CSV table of C-alpha atoms in Angstrom, one decimal:
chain,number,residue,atom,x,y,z
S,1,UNK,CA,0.0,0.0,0.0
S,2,UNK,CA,1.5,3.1,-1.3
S,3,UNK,CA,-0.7,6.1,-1.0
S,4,UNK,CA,0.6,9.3,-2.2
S,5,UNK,CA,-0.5,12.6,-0.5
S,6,UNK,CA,-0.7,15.4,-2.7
S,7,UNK,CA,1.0,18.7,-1.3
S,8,UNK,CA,-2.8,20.2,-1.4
S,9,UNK,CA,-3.9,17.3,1.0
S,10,UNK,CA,-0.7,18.1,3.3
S,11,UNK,CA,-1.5,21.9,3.2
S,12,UNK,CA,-4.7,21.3,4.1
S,13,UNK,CA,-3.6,18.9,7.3
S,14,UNK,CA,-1.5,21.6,8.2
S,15,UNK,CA,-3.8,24.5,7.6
S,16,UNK,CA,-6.9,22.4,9.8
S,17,UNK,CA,-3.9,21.7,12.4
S,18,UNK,CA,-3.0,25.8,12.5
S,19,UNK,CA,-6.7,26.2,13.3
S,20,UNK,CA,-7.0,23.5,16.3
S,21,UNK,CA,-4.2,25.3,18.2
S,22,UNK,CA,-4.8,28.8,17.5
S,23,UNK,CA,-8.4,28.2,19.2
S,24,UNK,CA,-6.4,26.5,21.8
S,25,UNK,CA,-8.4,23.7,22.2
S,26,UNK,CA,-8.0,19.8,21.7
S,27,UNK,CA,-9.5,17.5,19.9
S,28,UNK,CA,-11.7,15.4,22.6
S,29,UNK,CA,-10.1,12.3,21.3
S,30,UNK,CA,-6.8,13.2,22.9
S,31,UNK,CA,-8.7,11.8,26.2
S,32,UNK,CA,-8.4,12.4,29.8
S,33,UNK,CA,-4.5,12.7,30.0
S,34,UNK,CA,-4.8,15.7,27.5
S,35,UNK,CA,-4.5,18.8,29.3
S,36,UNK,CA,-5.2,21.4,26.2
S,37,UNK,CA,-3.2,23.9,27.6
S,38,UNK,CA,-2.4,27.1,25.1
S,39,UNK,CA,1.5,27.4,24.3
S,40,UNK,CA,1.2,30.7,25.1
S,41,UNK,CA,1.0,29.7,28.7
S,42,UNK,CA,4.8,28.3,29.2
S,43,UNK,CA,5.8,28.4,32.1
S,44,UNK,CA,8.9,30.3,33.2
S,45,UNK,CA,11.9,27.5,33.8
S,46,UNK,CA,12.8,27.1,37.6
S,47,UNK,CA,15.7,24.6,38.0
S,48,UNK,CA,14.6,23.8,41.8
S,49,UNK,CA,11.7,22.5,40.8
S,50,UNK,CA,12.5,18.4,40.5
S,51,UNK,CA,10.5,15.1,41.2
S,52,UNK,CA,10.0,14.6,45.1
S,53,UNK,CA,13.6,13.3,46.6
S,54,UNK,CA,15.7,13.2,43.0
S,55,UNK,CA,18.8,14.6,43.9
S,56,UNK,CA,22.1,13.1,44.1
S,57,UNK,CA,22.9,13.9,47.7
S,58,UNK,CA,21.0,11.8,50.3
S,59,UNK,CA,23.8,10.9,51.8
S,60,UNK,CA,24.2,14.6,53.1
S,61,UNK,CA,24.0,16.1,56.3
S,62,UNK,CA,21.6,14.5,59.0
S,63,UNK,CA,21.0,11.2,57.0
S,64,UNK,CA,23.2,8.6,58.2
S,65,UNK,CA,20.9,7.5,60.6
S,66,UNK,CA,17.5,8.0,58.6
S,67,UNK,CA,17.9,4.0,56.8
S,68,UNK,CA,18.5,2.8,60.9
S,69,UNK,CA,15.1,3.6,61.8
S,70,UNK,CA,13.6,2.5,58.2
S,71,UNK,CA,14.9,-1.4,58.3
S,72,UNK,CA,13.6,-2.2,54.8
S,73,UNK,CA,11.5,-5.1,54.3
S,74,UNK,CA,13.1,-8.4,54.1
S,75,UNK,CA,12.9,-11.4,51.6
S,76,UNK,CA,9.5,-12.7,53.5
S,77,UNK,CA,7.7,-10.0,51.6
S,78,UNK,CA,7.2,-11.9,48.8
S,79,UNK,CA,4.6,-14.5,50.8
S,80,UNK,CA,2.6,-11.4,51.6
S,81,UNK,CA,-0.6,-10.9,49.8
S,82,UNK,CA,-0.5,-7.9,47.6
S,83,UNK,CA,-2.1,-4.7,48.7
S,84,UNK,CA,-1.7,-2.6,45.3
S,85,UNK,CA,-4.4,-2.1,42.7
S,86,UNK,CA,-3.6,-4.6,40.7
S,87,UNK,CA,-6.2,-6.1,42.6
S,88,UNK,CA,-8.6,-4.0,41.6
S,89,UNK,CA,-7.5,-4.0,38.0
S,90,UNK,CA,-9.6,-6.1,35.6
S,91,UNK,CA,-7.7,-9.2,34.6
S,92,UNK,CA,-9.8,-11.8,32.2
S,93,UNK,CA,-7.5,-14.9,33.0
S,94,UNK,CA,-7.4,-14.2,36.9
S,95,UNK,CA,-9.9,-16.6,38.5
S,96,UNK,CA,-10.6,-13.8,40.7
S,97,UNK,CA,-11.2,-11.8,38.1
S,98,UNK,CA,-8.5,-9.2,39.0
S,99,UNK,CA,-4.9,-9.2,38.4
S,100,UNK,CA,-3.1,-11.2,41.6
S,101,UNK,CA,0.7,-11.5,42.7
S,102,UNK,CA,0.1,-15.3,44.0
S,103,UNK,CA,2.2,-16.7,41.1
S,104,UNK,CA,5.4,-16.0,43.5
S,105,UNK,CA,3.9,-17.9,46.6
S,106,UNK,CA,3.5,-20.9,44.9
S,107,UNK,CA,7.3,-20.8,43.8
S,108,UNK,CA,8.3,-19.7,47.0
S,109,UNK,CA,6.7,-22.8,48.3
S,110,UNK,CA,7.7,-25.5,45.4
B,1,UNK,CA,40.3,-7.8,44.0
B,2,UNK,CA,40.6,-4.5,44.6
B,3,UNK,CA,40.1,-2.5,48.1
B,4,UNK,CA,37.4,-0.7,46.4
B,5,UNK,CA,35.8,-3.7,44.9
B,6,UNK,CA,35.5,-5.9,48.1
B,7,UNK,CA,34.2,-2.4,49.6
B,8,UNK,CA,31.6,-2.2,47.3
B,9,UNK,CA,30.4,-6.1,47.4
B,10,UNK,CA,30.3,-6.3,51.1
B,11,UNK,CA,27.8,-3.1,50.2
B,12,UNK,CA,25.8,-4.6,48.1
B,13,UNK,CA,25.6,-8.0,50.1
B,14,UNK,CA,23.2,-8.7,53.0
B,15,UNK,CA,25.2,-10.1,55.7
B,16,UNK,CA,28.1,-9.8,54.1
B,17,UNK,CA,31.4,-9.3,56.2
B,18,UNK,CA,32.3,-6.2,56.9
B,19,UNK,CA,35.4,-4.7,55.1
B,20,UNK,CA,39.1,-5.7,56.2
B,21,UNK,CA,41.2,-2.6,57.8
B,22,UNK,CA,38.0,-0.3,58.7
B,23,UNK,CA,38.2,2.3,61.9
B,24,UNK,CA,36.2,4.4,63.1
B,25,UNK,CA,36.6,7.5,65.3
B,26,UNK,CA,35.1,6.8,68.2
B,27,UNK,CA,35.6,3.5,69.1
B,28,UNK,CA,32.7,2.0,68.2
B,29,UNK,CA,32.0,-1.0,66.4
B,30,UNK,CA,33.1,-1.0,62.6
B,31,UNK,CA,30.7,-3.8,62.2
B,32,UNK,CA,27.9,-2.1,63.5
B,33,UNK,CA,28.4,1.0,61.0
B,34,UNK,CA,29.0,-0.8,58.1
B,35,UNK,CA,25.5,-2.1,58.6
B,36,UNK,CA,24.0,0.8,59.3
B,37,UNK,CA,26.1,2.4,55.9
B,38,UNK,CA,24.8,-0.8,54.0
B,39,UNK,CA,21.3,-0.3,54.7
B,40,UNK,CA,21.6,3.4,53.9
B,41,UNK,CA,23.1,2.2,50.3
B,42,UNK,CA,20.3,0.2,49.8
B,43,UNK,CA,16.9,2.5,51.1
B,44,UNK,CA,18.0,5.5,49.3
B,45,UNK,CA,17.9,3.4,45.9
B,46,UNK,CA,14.9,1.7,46.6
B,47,UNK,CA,13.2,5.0,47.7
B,48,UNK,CA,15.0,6.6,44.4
B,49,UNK,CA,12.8,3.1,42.6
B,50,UNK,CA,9.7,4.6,44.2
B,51,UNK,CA,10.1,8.3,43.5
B,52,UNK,CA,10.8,7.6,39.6
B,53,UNK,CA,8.3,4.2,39.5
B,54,UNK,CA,5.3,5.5,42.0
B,55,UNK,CA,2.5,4.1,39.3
B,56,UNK,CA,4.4,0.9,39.4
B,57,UNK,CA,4.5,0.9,42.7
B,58,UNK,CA,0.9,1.0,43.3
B,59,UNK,CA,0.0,-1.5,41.4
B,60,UNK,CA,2.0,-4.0,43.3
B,61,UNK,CA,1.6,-2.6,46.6
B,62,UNK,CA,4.4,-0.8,48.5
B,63,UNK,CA,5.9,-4.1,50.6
B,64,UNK,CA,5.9,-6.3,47.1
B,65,UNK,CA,7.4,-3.7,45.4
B,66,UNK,CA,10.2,-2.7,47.7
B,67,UNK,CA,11.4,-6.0,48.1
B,68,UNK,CA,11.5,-6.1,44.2
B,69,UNK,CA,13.1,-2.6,44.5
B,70,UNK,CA,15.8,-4.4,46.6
B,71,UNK,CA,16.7,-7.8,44.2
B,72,UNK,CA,16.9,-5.0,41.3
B,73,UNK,CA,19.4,-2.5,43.4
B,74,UNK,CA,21.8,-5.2,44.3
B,75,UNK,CA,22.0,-6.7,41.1
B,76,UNK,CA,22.2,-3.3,39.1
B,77,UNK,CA,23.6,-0.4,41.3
B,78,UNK,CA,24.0,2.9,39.6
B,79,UNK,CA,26.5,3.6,37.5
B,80,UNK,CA,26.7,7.4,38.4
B,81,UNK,CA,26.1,9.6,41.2
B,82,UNK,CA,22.9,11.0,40.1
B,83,UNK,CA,20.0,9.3,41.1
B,84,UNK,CA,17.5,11.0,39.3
B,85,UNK,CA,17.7,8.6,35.8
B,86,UNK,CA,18.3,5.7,38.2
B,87,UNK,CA,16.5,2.9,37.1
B,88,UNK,CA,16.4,2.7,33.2
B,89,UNK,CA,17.2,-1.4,33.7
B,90,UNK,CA,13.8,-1.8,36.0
B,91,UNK,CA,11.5,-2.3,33.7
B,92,UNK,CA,13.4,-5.0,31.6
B,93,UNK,CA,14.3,-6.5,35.1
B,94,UNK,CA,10.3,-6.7,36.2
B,95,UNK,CA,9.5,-8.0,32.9
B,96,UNK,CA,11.9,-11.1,33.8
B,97,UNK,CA,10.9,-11.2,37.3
B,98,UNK,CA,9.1,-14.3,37.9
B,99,UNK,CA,6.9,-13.1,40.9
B,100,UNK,CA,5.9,-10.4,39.2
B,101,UNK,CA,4.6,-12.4,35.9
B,102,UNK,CA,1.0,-12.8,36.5
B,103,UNK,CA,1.1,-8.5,35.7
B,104,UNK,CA,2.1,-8.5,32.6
B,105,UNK,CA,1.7,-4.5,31.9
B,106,UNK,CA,3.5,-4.0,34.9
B,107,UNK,CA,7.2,-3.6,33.2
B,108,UNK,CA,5.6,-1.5,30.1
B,109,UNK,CA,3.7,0.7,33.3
B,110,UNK,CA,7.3,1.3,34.2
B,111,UNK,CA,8.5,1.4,30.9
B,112,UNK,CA,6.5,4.8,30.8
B,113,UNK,CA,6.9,6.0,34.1
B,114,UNK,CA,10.9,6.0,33.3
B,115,UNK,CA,10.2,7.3,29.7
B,116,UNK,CA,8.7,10.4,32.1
B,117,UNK,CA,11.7,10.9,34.3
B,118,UNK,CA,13.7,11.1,31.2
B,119,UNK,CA,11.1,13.5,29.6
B,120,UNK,CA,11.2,15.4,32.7
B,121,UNK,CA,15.2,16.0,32.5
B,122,UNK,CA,15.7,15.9,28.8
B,123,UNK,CA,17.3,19.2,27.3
B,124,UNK,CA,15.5,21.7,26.4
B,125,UNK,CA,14.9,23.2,22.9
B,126,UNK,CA,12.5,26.1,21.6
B,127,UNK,CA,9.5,25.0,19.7
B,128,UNK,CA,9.0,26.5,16.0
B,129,UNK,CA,6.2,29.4,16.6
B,130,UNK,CA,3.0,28.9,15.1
B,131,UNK,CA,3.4,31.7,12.5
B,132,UNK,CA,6.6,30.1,11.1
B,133,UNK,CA,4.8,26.9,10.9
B,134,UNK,CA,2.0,28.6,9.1
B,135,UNK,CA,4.6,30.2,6.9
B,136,UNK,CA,5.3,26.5,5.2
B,137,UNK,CA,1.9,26.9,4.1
B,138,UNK,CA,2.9,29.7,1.4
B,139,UNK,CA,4.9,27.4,-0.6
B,140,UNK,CA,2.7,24.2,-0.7
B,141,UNK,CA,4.8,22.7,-3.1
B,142,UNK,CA,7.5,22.1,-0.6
B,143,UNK,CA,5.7,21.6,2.2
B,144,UNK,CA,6.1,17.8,1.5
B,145,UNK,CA,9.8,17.8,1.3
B,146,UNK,CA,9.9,19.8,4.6
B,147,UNK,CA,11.7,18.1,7.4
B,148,UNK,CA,10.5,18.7,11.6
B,149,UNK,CA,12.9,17.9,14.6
B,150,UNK,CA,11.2,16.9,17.8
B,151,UNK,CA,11.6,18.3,21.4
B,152,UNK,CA,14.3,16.1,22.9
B,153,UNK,CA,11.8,15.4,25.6
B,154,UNK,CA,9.1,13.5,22.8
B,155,UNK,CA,9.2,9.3,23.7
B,156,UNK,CA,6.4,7.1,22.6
B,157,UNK,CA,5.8,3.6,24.1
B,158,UNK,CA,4.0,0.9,21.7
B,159,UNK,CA,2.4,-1.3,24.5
B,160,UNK,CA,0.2,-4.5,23.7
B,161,UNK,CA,-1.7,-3.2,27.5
B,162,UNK,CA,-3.2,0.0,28.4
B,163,UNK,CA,-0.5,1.6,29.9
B,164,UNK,CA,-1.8,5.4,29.1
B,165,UNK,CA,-4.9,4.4,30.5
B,166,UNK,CA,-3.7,2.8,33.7
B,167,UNK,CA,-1.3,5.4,33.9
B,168,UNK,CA,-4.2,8.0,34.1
B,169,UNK,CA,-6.7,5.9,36.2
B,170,UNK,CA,-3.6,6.2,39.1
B,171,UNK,CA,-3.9,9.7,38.8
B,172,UNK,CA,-7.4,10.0,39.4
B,173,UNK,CA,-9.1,11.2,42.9
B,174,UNK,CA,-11.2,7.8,43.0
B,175,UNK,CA,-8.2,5.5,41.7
B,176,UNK,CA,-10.6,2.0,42.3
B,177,UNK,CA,-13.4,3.6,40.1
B,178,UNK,CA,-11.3,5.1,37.5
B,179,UNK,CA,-9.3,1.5,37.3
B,180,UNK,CA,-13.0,-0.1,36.6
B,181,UNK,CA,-12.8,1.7,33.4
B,182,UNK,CA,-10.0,0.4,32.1
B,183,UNK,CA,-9.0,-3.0,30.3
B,184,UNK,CA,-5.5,-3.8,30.6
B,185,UNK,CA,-5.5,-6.1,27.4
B,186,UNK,CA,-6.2,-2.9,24.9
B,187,UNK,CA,-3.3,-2.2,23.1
B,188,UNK,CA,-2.2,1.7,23.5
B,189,UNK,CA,0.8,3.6,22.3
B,190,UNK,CA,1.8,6.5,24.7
B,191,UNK,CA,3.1,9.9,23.5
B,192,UNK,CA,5.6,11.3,26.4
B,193,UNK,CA,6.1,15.1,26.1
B,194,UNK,CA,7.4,17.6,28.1
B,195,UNK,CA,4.9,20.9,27.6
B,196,UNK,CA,6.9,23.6,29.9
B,197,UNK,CA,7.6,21.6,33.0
B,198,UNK,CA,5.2,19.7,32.9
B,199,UNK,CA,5.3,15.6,31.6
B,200,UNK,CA,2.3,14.8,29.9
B,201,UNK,CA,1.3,11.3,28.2
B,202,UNK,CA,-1.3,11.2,25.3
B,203,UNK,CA,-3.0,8.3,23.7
B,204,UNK,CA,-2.1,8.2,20.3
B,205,UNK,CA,-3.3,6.1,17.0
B,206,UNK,CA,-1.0,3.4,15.6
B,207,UNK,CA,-0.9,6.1,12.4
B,208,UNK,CA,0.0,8.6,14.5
B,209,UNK,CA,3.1,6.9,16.3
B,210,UNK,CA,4.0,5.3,12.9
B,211,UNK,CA,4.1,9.0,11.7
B,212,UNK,CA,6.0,10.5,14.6
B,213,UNK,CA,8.6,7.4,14.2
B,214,UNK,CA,9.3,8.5,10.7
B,215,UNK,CA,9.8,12.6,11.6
B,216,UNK,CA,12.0,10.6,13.9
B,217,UNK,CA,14.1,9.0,11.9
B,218,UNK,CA,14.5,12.2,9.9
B,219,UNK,CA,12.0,11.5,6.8
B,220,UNK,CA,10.4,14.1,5.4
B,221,UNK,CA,6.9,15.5,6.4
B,222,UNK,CA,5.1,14.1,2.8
B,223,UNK,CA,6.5,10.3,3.2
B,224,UNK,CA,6.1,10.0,7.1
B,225,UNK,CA,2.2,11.2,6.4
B,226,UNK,CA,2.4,8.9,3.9
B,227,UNK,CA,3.7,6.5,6.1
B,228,UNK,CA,1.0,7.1,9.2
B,229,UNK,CA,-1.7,6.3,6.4
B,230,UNK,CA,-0.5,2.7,5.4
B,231,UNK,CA,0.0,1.8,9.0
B,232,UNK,CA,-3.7,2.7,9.7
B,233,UNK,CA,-6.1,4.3,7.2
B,234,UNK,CA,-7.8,5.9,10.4
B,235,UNK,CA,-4.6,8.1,10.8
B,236,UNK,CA,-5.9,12.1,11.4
B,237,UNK,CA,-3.0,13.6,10.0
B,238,UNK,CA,-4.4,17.7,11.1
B,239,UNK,CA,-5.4,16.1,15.1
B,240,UNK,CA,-1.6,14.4,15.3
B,241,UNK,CA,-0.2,17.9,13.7
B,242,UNK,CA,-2.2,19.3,16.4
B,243,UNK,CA,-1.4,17.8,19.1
B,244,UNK,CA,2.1,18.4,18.2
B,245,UNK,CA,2.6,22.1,18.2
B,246,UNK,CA,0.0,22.6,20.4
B,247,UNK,CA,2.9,20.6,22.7
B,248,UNK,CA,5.5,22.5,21.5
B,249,UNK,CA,7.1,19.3,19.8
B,250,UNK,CA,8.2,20.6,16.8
B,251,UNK,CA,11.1,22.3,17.2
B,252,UNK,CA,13.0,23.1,14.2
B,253,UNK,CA,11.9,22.4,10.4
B,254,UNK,CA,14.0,22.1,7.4
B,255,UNK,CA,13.1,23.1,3.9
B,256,UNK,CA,15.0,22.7,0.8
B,257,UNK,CA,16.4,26.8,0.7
B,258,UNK,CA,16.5,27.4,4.6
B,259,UNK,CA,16.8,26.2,8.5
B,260,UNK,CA,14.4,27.9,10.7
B,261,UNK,CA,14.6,27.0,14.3
């Protein structure tokens, strides 16, 4: 299949494109995670602004102690039943019906 | 071996011995530190895991998905000081993980989650301004041959699961009821775009990420079009142009006589 797009067709995509943005608004089938916000709204640039704890220094002042108090959890974890969503979260092949981490228990056992 | 090699795998190794030749200042038990130094090593990276992997991490559950956190940080420790890309191995690792193979979308979930931190500290570059876009339009004949560079920040995730979906049900205020909505066995590609400084993820057509791939890979904006329809006759050429300086993704565009960035 080898359609060929004239440069009319292309100037047209373009031109329809120019016309979505300018109004500032998306196309509904973008979906939920579409925000629609206008370029003209950028946001100044703030270099202290970073995801929550990314930073190379947690070794820094007044942390040595802060992993004592947290012991992590151990290997055991593993036999624990799941408390995240994938429980909630549809799964046809699940005899539950929801997605399950049980797999791991059985291994853990055999 | 090297001192700094034993150092490192007595780190990375629970109940390991501790380090030949170690003192400390005060007297107090070199064995004792070490441990408590070990399990520093080991929290901050699996707290780095759930900073960068948080969608992942609900899915599984916090205690599942530390102890995961902890088989991956032992067997691949950073390779640089900066912990903010750690973690670009986790999803391949989950998606070998036995225990976590009855969730299949769980390594593509974290696929996209780090295809955000890396959208979140890509460089930055200025986006072409909607009246030089508009001036392509005044030479139609070339418009075809024109070629677009992306933002640095644009990934896309082809995902036989509904990662984009999940994705967004996890940032909804009712989680459980947005989840309901959602079939993890639809098949979604995921746009990744940084718009200011902001990450945002868009569900996109197969014809649209098969177009994207082709700007891409540096093919002209006539033949990747071209391109998006024969992948999917469905593909809306004008919504994916839309979407894409509405983000800000194009960047720069080449024509045949000039650059224009």
């Amino acid at each position: 299949m080898n359609k060929t797009l004239t440069a009319t067709t292309l100037a047209i995509a373009l031109g329809a494109a120019l016309t979505t943005v300018s109004v500032g608004t998306y196309a509904a089938s973008h979906g939920g995670a579409a925000k629609g916000e206008p370029m003209a709204m950028e946001k100044e640039h703030c270099y202290g602004v970073a995801l929550k704890g990314k930073n190379d220094c947690k070794a820094g002042a007044g942390t040595s102690c802060a992993g004592t108090s947290k012991m992590d959890h151990q290997s055991n974890a593993w036999s624990a039943v799941p408390k995240g969503s994938c429980e909630k979260t549809a799964s046809k092949t699940s005899p539950t019906g929801f997605g399950q981490l049980m797999e791991f228990k059985a291994k853990m056992a055999g | 071996m090297s001192a700094h090699q034993i150092f490192s795998d007595a780190l990375l190794t629970d109940g390991a011995a501790c380090p030949p030749g170690l003192t400390t200042w005060n007297q107090s038990d070199p064995e004792r530190r070490f441990a408590v130094y070990r399990n520093n090593v080991i929290v901050s990276l699996i707290d780095a895991l759930a900073d960068s992997f948080p969608v992942t991490q609900e899915l599984v559950g916090e205690e599942f998905f530390r102890a995961m956190a902890r088989v991956f940080a032992r067997a691949h420790p950073p390779r640089t000081p900066v912990l903010a890309c750690y973690g670009e191995l986790f999803p391949g690792f989950i998606e070998a993980f036995p225990p976590a193979a009855s969730l299949a979308y769980l390594a593509d979930v974290a696929r996209l989650e780090m295809l955000r931190v890396q959208a979140f500290h890509a460089a930055d570059a200025e986006a072409l301004g909607v009246d030089r876009i508009a001036a392509l339009l005044a030479d139609e004949t070339q418009l075809g041959e024109c070629r677009f560079s992306l933002q640095p920040s644009l990934g896309m995730l082809r995902s036989g699961y509904a990662v984009a979906s999940l994705w967004a049900a996890h940032q909804a205020q009712d989680c459980a009821a947005a989840l309901g909505e959602v079939d993890p066995l639809t098949a979604e590609t995921a746009l990744v775009l940084r718009v200011g400084l902001e990450v945002e993820i868009f569900r996109i057509s197969t014809g649209a990420a098969c177009f994207i791939d082709q700007l891409l890979q540096g093919l002209a904006f006539g033949p990747a079009a071209e391109q998006g329809l024969a992948a999917d006759a469905e593909f809306d050429l004008a919504s994916t142009l839309g979407l894409l300086i509405q983000g800000g993704a194009l960047c720069a565009v080449t024509t045949h006589r000039s650059t224009t960035s």
